Coordinates of C-alpha atoms in Angstrom, one line a residue:
X1 CA -31.3 -12.0 -25.5
X2 CA -32.1 -11.8 -29.5
X3 CA -31.3 -8.2 -30.6
X4 CA -32.2 -7.3 -34.3
X5 CA -31.6 -3.6 -36.0
X6 CA -31.3 -2.9 -32.0
X7 CA -28.8 -1.0 -30.2
X8 CA -29.8 -1.6 -26.1
X9 CA -27.3 -0.6 -23.5
X10 CA -26.9 -3.1 -20.6
X11 CA -25.8 -2.4 -17.3
X12 CA -25.3 -4.5 -14.8
X13 CA -26.6 -7.4 -16.0
X14 CA -26.2 -11.1 -15.7
X15 CA -25.8 -13.6 -18.3
X16 CA -25.6 -17.4 -16.8
X17 CA -26.6 -20.9 -17.8
X18 CA -28.2 -20.3 -20.6
X19 CA -28.4 -22.0 -23.6
X20 CA -28.8 -22.3 -27.2
X21 CA -29.0 -25.0 -30.1
X22 CA -27.1 -23.1 -32.4
X23 CA -25.7 -19.9 -31.8
X24 CA -25.0 -17.1 -28.6
X25 CA -26.1 -18.9 -25.4
X26 CA -26.3 -15.3 -23.8
X27 CA -26.5 -12.6 -26.4
X28 CA -27.4 -13.0 -30.3
X29 CA -27.3 -9.6 -32.1
X30 CA -27.5 -9.2 -35.5
X31 CA -28.1 -6.9 -38.5
X32 CA -26.3 -4.1 -37.7
X33 CA -27.4 -3.9 -33.6
X34 CA -24.7 -2.3 -31.7
X35 CA -25.3 -3.1 -28.0
X36 CA -23.6 -1.8 -25.1
X37 CA -22.4 -3.4 -22.3
X38 CA -21.5 -1.7 -18.9
X39 CA -20.6 -3.2 -15.2
X40 CA -21.8 -7.1 -16.2
X41 CA -21.1 -10.7 -16.9
X42 CA -21.1 -13.6 -19.1
X43 CA -20.7 -16.3 -18.2
X44 CA -21.3 -20.4 -18.4
X45 CA -23.1 -19.8 -21.2
X46 CA -23.7 -22.9 -24.1
X47 CA -24.1 -23.1 -27.8
X48 CA -23.4 -25.4 -30.3
X49 CA -19.9 -24.5 -29.9
X50 CA -19.8 -25.6 -25.9
X51 CA -18.9 -23.4 -23.3
X52 CA -16.0 -21.0 -22.3
X53 CA -15.9 -19.5 -26.3
X54 CA -16.4 -16.1 -26.9
X55 CA -19.7 -16.9 -29.0
X56 CA -21.5 -19.0 -26.5
X57 CA -21.9 -15.6 -24.7
X58 CA -21.8 -13.1 -27.1
X59 CA -22.6 -14.3 -30.8
X60 CA -22.8 -11.1 -34.0
X61 CA -23.9 -11.5 -37.4
X62 CA -23.5 -7.8 -39.2
X63 CA -23.1 -6.4 -35.3
X64 CA -21.2 -5.0 -33.4
X65 CA -20.7 -5.0 -29.5
X66 CA -19.3 -2.2 -26.9
X67 CA -18.4 -4.0 -23.6
X68 CA -16.9 -1.8 -21.4
X69 CA -15.6 -3.0 -17.6
X70 CA -17.5 -6.3 -17.6
X71 CA -16.7 -10.0 -17.2
X72 CA -16.9 -12.0 -20.9
X73 CA -16.1 -15.9 -21.4
X74 CA -14.0 -16.6 -24.2
X75 CA -12.9 -12.3 -24.6
X76 CA -9.6 -12.6 -23.4
X77 CA -9.9 -9.4 -21.3
X78 CA -9.2 -6.1 -22.4
X79 CA -5.3 -7.5 -21.7
X80 CA -5.8 -10.0 -24.6
X81 CA -9.0 -8.9 -26.5
X82 CA -10.7 -10.9 -28.8
X83 CA -11.2 -8.4 -31.2
X84 CA -13.3 -8.8 -34.5
X85 CA -16.9 -7.8 -33.9
X86 CA -16.2 -7.3 -30.3
X87 CA -15.1 -3.8 -29.1
X88 CA -13.2 -3.2 -25.9
X89 CA -14.3 -0.6 -24.2
X90 CA -11.3 -0.6 -21.5
X91 CA -11.4 -3.0 -18.1
X92 CA -12.9 -5.8 -19.0
X93 CA -11.8 -9.8 -17.3
X94 CA -12.0 -12.9 -18.4
X95 CA -12.2 -15.5 -14.6
X96 CA -14.3 -17.0 -12.7
X97 CA -16.6 -14.8 -11.7
X98 CA -16.9 -17.6 -8.4
X99 CA -21.1 -17.2 -7.9
X100 CA -22.1 -18.4 -5.1
X101 CA -24.0 -21.9 -6.8
X102 CA -23.0 -21.2 -10.5
X103 CA -26.0 -22.9 -13.0
X104 CA -25.1 -25.9 -15.6
X105 CA -26.2 -24.2 -18.7
X106 CA -27.6 -28.4 -20.0
X107 CA -29.7 -28.3 -17.0
X108 CA -31.9 -24.8 -18.7
X109 CA -34.3 -24.1 -18.5
X110 CA -33.7 -24.0 -14.5
X111 CA -34.5 -21.7 -11.6
X112 CA -32.1 -23.2 -9.7
X113 CA -28.2 -21.1 -9.2
X114 CA -27.2 -18.4 -7.2
X115 CA -25.4 -15.8 -8.4
X116 CA -24.9 -13.9 -6.0
X117 CA -20.6 -13.2 -5.6
X118 CA -18.4 -15.3 -3.6
X119 CA -15.5 -13.4 -1.4
X120 CA -12.4 -13.0 -3.6
X121 CA -14.5 -12.7 -7.0
X122 CA -12.9 -10.5 -9.1
X123 CA -16.0 -8.9 -10.7
X124 CA -16.3 -7.1 -7.1
X125 CA -15.2 -3.4 -7.2
X126 CA -14.6 -4.2 -10.5
X127 CA -17.1 -2.2 -12.3
X128 CA -17.7 2.3 -13.2
X129 CA -19.4 3.9 -10.6
X130 CA -20.0 6.0 -13.4
X131 CA -22.8 3.8 -15.2
X132 CA -24.8 3.3 -11.7
X133 CA -25.4 7.0 -10.9
X134 CA -28.9 7.6 -9.3
X135 CA -29.3 3.9 -9.3
X136 CA -29.3 2.9 -5.9
X137 CA -29.5 -0.7 -5.1
X138 CA -28.9 -4.2 -6.5
X139 CA -31.6 -7.2 -7.8
X140 CA -31.3 -8.1 -4.5
X141 CA -32.8 -4.3 -3.3
X142 CA -29.8 -3.8 -1.5
X143 CA -26.9 -1.3 -1.8
X144 CA -25.6 -0.7 -4.9
X145 CA -22.5 0.7 -4.4
X146 CA -21.2 -1.5 -1.2
X147 CA -17.6 -0.9 -0.4
X148 CA -16.5 2.0 -2.6
X149 CA -17.1 0.9 -6.2
X150 CA -19.6 -1.2 -8.1
X151 CA -19.4 -4.8 -8.6
X152 CA -19.8 -6.7 -12.0
X153 CA -22.9 -8.6 -12.6
X154 CA -26.4 -8.3 -10.6
X155 CA -25.7 -8.5 -7.3
X156 CA -23.3 -6.6 -5.3
X157 CA -21.2 -7.8 -2.9
X158 CA -22.5 -6.7 0.8
X159 CA -19.3 -5.6 3.2
X160 CA -20.3 -6.7 6.9
X161 CA -21.5 -4.4 9.1
X162 CA -18.0 -5.2 11.7
X163 CA -14.6 -3.2 11.4
X164 CA -13.1 -7.0 12.4
X165 CA -12.9 -10.0 10.5
X166 CA -12.0 -13.6 12.0
X167 CA -10.1 -16.5 11.0
X168 CA -10.3 -19.5 12.7
X169 CA -8.6 -22.5 10.2
X170 CA -10.4 -25.3 12.9
X171 CA -13.8 -23.3 12.0
X172 CA -16.6 -24.3 9.5
X173 CA -15.8 -23.6 6.1
X174 CA -19.3 -21.6 5.7
X175 CA -18.3 -18.9 8.1
X176 CA -19.0 -14.8 6.4
X177 CA -15.9 -14.2 9.0
X178 CA -17.8 -12.3 11.1
X179 CA -17.2 -13.8 14.9
X180 CA -14.9 -16.5 16.1
X181 CA -18.1 -18.6 15.8
X182 CA -18.6 -18.0 11.8
X183 CA -14.8 -17.1 11.6
X184 CA -13.5 -17.7 8.3
X185 CA -10.9 -20.9 7.8
X186 CA -8.7 -19.0 5.2
X187 CA -6.7 -15.8 6.2
X188 CA -7.2 -14.8 2.3
X189 CA -10.5 -14.6 2.5
X190 CA -10.3 -11.6 4.8
X191 CA -7.8 -10.3 3.2
X192 CA -10.4 -10.0 0.3
X193 CA -13.3 -8.6 2.4
X194 CA -11.0 -5.7 4.1
X195 CA -9.3 -4.8 0.4
X196 CA -12.6 -4.7 -0.7
X197 CA -14.6 -3.2 2.4
X198 CA -13.3 0.2 3.9
X199 CA -14.9 -0.2 7.3
X200 CA -12.5 -3.4 8.0
X201 CA -9.5 -2.1 9.4
X202 CA -8.3 -5.4 11.7
X203 CA -8.1 -9.3 11.4
X204 CA -7.8 -11.8 14.9
X205 CA -6.4 -15.1 13.4
X206 CA -6.5 -18.2 16.0
X207 CA -3.6 -20.3 16.6
X208 CA -2.6 -22.8 13.7
X209 CA -0.7 -22.9 10.5
X210 CA -2.0 -21.2 7.6
X211 CA -0.9 -20.8 3.9
X212 CA -1.2 -18.6 1.0
X213 CA -2.0 -20.8 -1.0
X214 CA -0.9 -23.5 -4.0
X215 CA 1.0 -21.7 -6.1
X216 CA 4.7 -20.6 -5.1
X217 CA 3.6 -17.1 -6.3
X218 CA 0.9 -17.2 -3.9
X219 CA 1.6 -14.9 -1.0
X220 CA -0.1 -13.0 1.8
X221 CA -0.3 -9.5 0.6
X222 CA -0.9 -6.6 3.8
X223 CA -3.3 -4.4 3.0
X224 CA -2.5 -0.5 4.1
X225 CA -4.2 0.8 7.0
X226 CA -5.2 -2.6 7.9
X227 CA -4.3 -4.7 11.3
X228 CA -3.9 -8.7 11.6
X229 CA -3.0 -10.2 15.3
X230 CA -1.8 -13.6 16.2
X231 CA -2.6 -15.3 19.2
X232 CA -5.9 -16.2 19.8
X233 CA -7.6 -19.7 20.6
X234 CA -11.0 -19.9 20.6
X235 CA -11.4 -23.2 21.8
X236 CA -9.5 -21.9 24.9
X237 CA -11.7 -19.2 25.5
X238 CA -8.9 -16.8 24.0
X239 CA -11.2 -14.6 22.5
X240 CA -10.6 -11.1 23.6
X241 CA -7.4 -8.6 22.4
X242 CA -6.3 -8.7 25.7
X243 CA -6.4 -12.4 26.4
X244 CA -4.1 -13.0 23.5
X245 CA -1.3 -14.8 24.1
X246 CA 1.5 -15.7 21.1
X247 CA 3.7 -18.3 23.0
X248 CA 0.8 -20.4 24.4
X249 CA -1.1 -20.4 21.2
X250 CA 1.2 -20.1 18.3
X251 CA 0.0 -18.4 15.0
X252 CA 2.4 -19.2 11.9
X253 CA 2.3 -18.3 8.4
X254 CA 3.9 -21.1 6.8
X255 CA 4.9 -21.1 3.1
X256 CA 5.2 -25.1 3.2
X257 CA 2.1 -25.5 0.0
X258 CA 2.4 -28.8 -0.4
X259 CA 2.9 -29.6 3.3
X260 CA 5.8 -31.8 2.9
X261 CA 8.5 -29.9 4.9
X262 CA 10.0 -31.4 7.9
X263 CA 8.7 -29.0 10.9
X264 CA 8.2 -28.5 14.5
X265 CA 5.2 -29.5 16.6
X266 CA 3.9 -26.1 15.5
X267 CA 4.4 -26.2 12.1
X268 CA 7.2 -24.5 11.9
X269 CA 10.1 -25.0 10.1
X270 CA 13.7 -24.9 12.2
X271 CA 16.4 -24.8 10.3
X272 CA 16.4 -24.3 6.1
X273 CA 17.6 -27.7 5.2
X274 CA 14.3 -29.1 5.9
X275 CA 12.5 -27.5 3.5
X276 CA 11.0 -29.9 1.1
X277 CA 9.8 -29.2 -2.6
X278 CA 7.9 -26.1 -3.6
X279 CA 7.2 -23.6 -1.4
X280 CA 6.5 -20.0 -1.3
X281 CA 8.4 -17.1 -3.1
X282 CA 7.4 -14.9 -0.3
X283 CA 5.1 -15.8 2.1
X284 CA 4.3 -12.6 3.4
X285 CA 4.1 -8.8 0.7
X286 CA 4.4 -6.2 2.7
X287 CA 4.9 -4.1 -1.2
X288 CA 3.2 -0.8 -0.7
X289 CA 1.9 0.0 2.4
X290 CA 2.7 2.8 5.3
X291 CA 3.5 2.0 9.0
X292 CA -0.6 2.0 9.5
X293 CA 0.1 -1.5 8.2
X294 CA 0.2 -3.9 11.3
X295 CA 1.4 -7.2 11.8
X296 CA 1.4 -8.3 15.4
X297 CA 2.3 -12.2 16.9
X298 CA 2.8 -14.4 14.2
X299 CA 5.9 -17.0 13.2
X300 CA 6.5 -16.3 9.5
X301 CA 8.5 -19.8 8.1
X302 CA 8.9 -21.8 4.9
X303 CA 9.6 -19.3 2.8
X304 CA 11.7 -20.3 -0.1
X305 CA 12.7 -17.5 -2.3
X306 CA 14.5 -20.1 -5.4
X307 CA 13.3 -18.9 -8.8
X308 CA 16.6 -19.0 -10.0
X309 CA 18.5 -17.1 -13.2
X310 CA 16.6 -16.3 -16.5
X311 CA 13.7 -14.3 -17.6
X312 CA 12.1 -12.1 -17.6
X313 CA 14.3 -9.8 -14.8
X314 CA 11.4 -8.8 -13.1
X315 CA 10.7 -12.7 -11.9
X316 CA 14.2 -12.2 -10.0
X317 CA 12.3 -10.7 -7.3
X318 CA 11.5 -14.3 -6.4
X319 CA 15.1 -14.6 -5.3
X320 CA 14.8 -11.7 -2.4
X321 CA 12.4 -12.1 0.7
X322 CA 11.5 -15.3 1.5
X323 CA 9.6 -14.5 4.4
X324 CA 8.7 -11.3 3.7
X325 CA 9.3 -8.3 1.1
X326 CA 8.9 -5.2 0.9
X327 CA 9.5 -3.1 -2.0
X328 CA 8.3 0.4 -1.4
X329 CA 6.7 -0.7 2.0
X330 CA 6.8 -0.1 5.3
X331 CA 4.8 -2.3 7.6
X332 CA 4.9 -2.2 11.2
X333 CA 5.6 -5.8 12.9
X334 CA 5.7 -6.5 16.2
X335 CA 6.6 -9.7 18.0
X336 CA 7.4 -11.8 14.7
X337 CA 9.7 -14.4 14.4
X338 CA 11.0 -15.3 11.0
X339 CA 12.7 -19.1 10.9
X340 CA 13.6 -21.5 8.9
X341 CA 13.2 -19.5 5.6
X342 CA 15.4 -19.3 2.6
X343 CA 16.2 -17.4 -0.3
X344 CA 18.4 -17.8 -3.9
X345 CA 19.7 -14.3 -3.7
X346 CA 18.9 -12.2 -0.2
X347 CA 16.7 -11.1 2.2
X348 CA 16.4 -15.1 3.6
X349 CA 13.9 -13.4 6.6
X350 CA 13.5 -10.1 4.9
X351 CA 13.7 -7.9 1.7
X352 CA 13.8 -4.0 2.1
X353 CA 13.9 -2.7 -1.4
X354 CA 13.0 0.9 -2.9
X355 CA 12.8 3.2 -0.5
X356 CA 11.2 1.1 2.2
X357 CA 11.1 2.1 5.9
X358 CA 9.5 -0.7 8.0
X359 CA 9.8 -0.6 11.6
X360 CA 10.1 -4.1 13.7
X361 CA 9.5 -4.3 17.2
X362 CA 10.5 -7.5 19.1
X363 CA 11.4 -9.1 16.2
X364 CA 13.5 -12.7 16.0
X365 CA 15.1 -13.6 13.0
X366 CA 17.0 -16.9 13.4
X367 CA 18.1 -19.7 11.0
X368 CA 17.3 -17.8 8.1
X369 CA 19.7 -18.3 5.2
X370 CA 20.3 -16.6 2.0
X371 CA 23.7 -15.7 -0.4
X372 CA 23.7 -12.4 1.3
X373 CA 21.7 -11.1 4.3
X374 CA 20.3 -14.4 5.2
X375 CA 18.3 -11.9 8.1
X376 CA 17.8 -8.9 6.3
X377 CA 18.7 -7.5 3.1
X378 CA 18.2 -3.7 2.4
X379 CA 18.5 -1.8 -1.0
X380 CA 18.0 1.6 -0.8
X381 CA 16.2 1.1 2.3
X382 CA 16.0 2.8 5.5
X383 CA 14.2 0.1 8.6
X384 CA 14.1 0.9 12.0
X385 CA 14.8 -2.0 14.8
X386 CA 14.1 -1.9 18.2
X387 CA 14.0 -4.9 20.8
X388 CA 15.3 -7.3 17.5
X389 CA 17.5 -10.7 17.5
X390 CA 19.2 -12.2 15.0
X391 CA 20.4 -15.4 15.9
X392 CA 22.0 -18.3 13.9
X393 CA 21.0 -17.0 10.4
X394 CA 23.1 -18.6 7.7
X395 CA 24.5 -16.4 4.6
X396 CA 27.0 -17.7 1.8
X397 CA 28.3 -14.8 1.3
X398 CA 27.2 -11.5 2.7
X399 CA 25.9 -10.6 5.8
X400 CA 24.6 -13.3 7.9
X401 CA 22.7 -11.5 9.9
X402 CA 22.1 -8.1 8.1
X403 CA 23.6 -6.7 4.7
X404 CA 23.0 -3.2 3.8
X405 CA 23.8 -2.4 0.4
X406 CA 23.2 0.9 -1.6
X407 CA 22.2 4.1 0.2
X408 CA 20.9 2.1 3.8
X409 CA 20.8 3.3 6.7
X410 CA 18.9 1.6 8.9
X411 CA 18.2 2.4 13.0
X412 CA 18.9 0.1 15.6
X413 CA 18.2 0.2 19.2
X414 CA 18.7 -2.8 22.1
X415 CA 19.6 -5.3 19.3
X416 CA 21.2 -8.4 19.4
X417 CA 22.8 -10.5 16.6
X418 CA 24.0 -13.9 17.9
X419 CA 26.0 -16.7 16.0
X420 CA 25.0 -15.6 12.8
X421 CA 28.1 -16.1 10.0
X422 CA 28.8 -15.2 6.6
X423 CA 31.6 -17.6 4.4
X424 CA 33.5 -14.4 2.9
X425 CA 32.3 -10.9 4.8
X426 CA 30.2 -9.4 7.4
X427 CA 29.0 -13.0 10.0
X428 CA 26.7 -10.0 11.8
X429 CA 26.3 -7.5 9.4
X430 CA 28.0 -6.3 6.0
X431 CA 27.6 -2.8 5.2
X432 CA 28.0 -1.4 1.4
X433 CA 28.1 0.7 -1.0
X434 CA 27.7 5.0 1.1
X435 CA 25.3 2.8 4.0
X436 CA 25.7 4.1 7.4
X437 CA 23.5 2.6 10.1
X438 CA 22.8 4.3 13.8
X439 CA 23.5 1.5 16.5
X440 CA 22.7 2.3 19.9
X441 CA 23.1 -1.0 22.6
X442 CA 23.5 -3.4 20.4
X443 CA 25.5 -6.4 21.3
X444 CA 27.8 -8.8 18.5
X445 CA 28.7 -12.4 19.8
X446 CA 29.7 -15.7 18.7
X447 CA 29.7 -14.0 15.8
X448 CA 31.9 -14.9 12.7
X449 CA 33.4 -15.0 9.1
X450 CA 36.2 -15.0 7.2
X451 CA 36.5 -11.2 7.6
X452 CA 34.7 -8.8 9.8
X453 CA 32.8 -11.7 12.2
X454 CA 30.5 -8.8 13.9
X455 CA 30.7 -6.2 11.2
X456 CA 32.3 -5.3 8.0
X457 CA 32.1 -1.7 6.5
X458 CA 33.3 -1.0 2.4
X459 CA 32.8 1.1 -0.1
X460 CA 32.1 4.9 1.8
X461 CA 29.8 3.1 4.4
X462 CA 29.8 5.1 8.1
X463 CA 28.0 3.6 10.7
X464 CA 27.5 5.7 14.4
X465 CA 28.1 2.9 17.0
X466 CA 26.8 4.0 20.5
X467 CA 26.7 1.6 23.0
X468 CA 28.0 -1.0 21.4
X469 CA 29.5 -4.6 22.4
X470 CA 31.6 -7.1 20.4
X471 CA 32.7 -10.5 22.4
X472 CA 33.5 -13.3 21.1
X473 CA 33.1 -12.4 17.4
X474 CA 35.9 -14.2 15.1
X475 CA 37.3 -13.9 11.5
X476 CA 39.0 -16.5 10.0
X477 CA 41.0 -13.7 7.8
X478 CA 40.7 -10.3 10.0
X479 CA 38.6 -8.3 11.7

């Protein structure tokens, strides 16, 4: 597009795969032109500077351009804007739009390519609805807004007309998640579509091992109001919710991103000494969700929260919650096992912080490790545990099973602590700094520590115990 002494307004326009021999593969603006671009995409255009540069996208000479809610290659996005004659109107991004089939600008002119958006595109739901008021359809004639917020570009990603997404690692890579026959292979695809499409409230996952990505920062981020269920096996005819069998068809969420951990036949790490190489800091993240979010029928394994010591300080959270981390998050977990997760500091299995109140039913914590709270660590949080087992979790300092710290008051009913250990205090549980959990029908057996083989209470911690048994616990010093 060439603009001279003009100031057009462009809304939901896509420029990609265009080529100019000199300047401005996407747009060329001259002679005091001042175009305004909104909800648009300029990506993978070519000029004499190559591709990937701001001038390949847009070239200005004695002109300015204002871009708002747009994806512009070479701009740096609003967070590190290129400046100059390019005016940042806010909410701009600079990342691959993930077209269905990108166009090579070196082949222009061509009618090839498909500039619709794939699942996972950063352009989905990234526009501003005010700019499309009165515009009902996209370039395909489909609804201009699908999922609540308009996309960037000429084509709107269309939400499926289903409320459940299906995931099966053995499925075809071309699936759209609409059925078992067309299932996604990756849980992250289903989570992304669920985030973009408000009508989707369930994700069903077939047996298999699923990792959150390839980076240690990758995690399965749960979504408020979306329930995720495992234990299906379409290959065996187990396709209906009432037929699923979590034991016969284990569904594993694993932090083993490079596939080199030592596991059992189901892909589960059974002891943290079998974790090898790089693993996800947090396999699952439940931060920001409520108990309308359900995780049911999974094994969470091979998380490794080992960021270490350093700066910036916010990164230090990656030493906590290897299996699952909840910061102001309260998901509901049923029939979930945390096995073989390791945290440098706290919460090998689960870490809850800042008012988190997850609800756990029939959950097992086994063979997890951490400095403190090998099974679970709570900081200012109040989880509810029913029918939960802590077994063989090992803390090098405090709280082999659970470490409650600073105003954490969990409620435990029908919970078992068996064979957990802490080298210092609180073989099964350590309560520190005004922590007063309520324990009903809880059994402590075979737990060990230097002090407080079963429970160690410190600094105004006043737990309430009713129908609780202590059997065969040991402390090398006292308690």
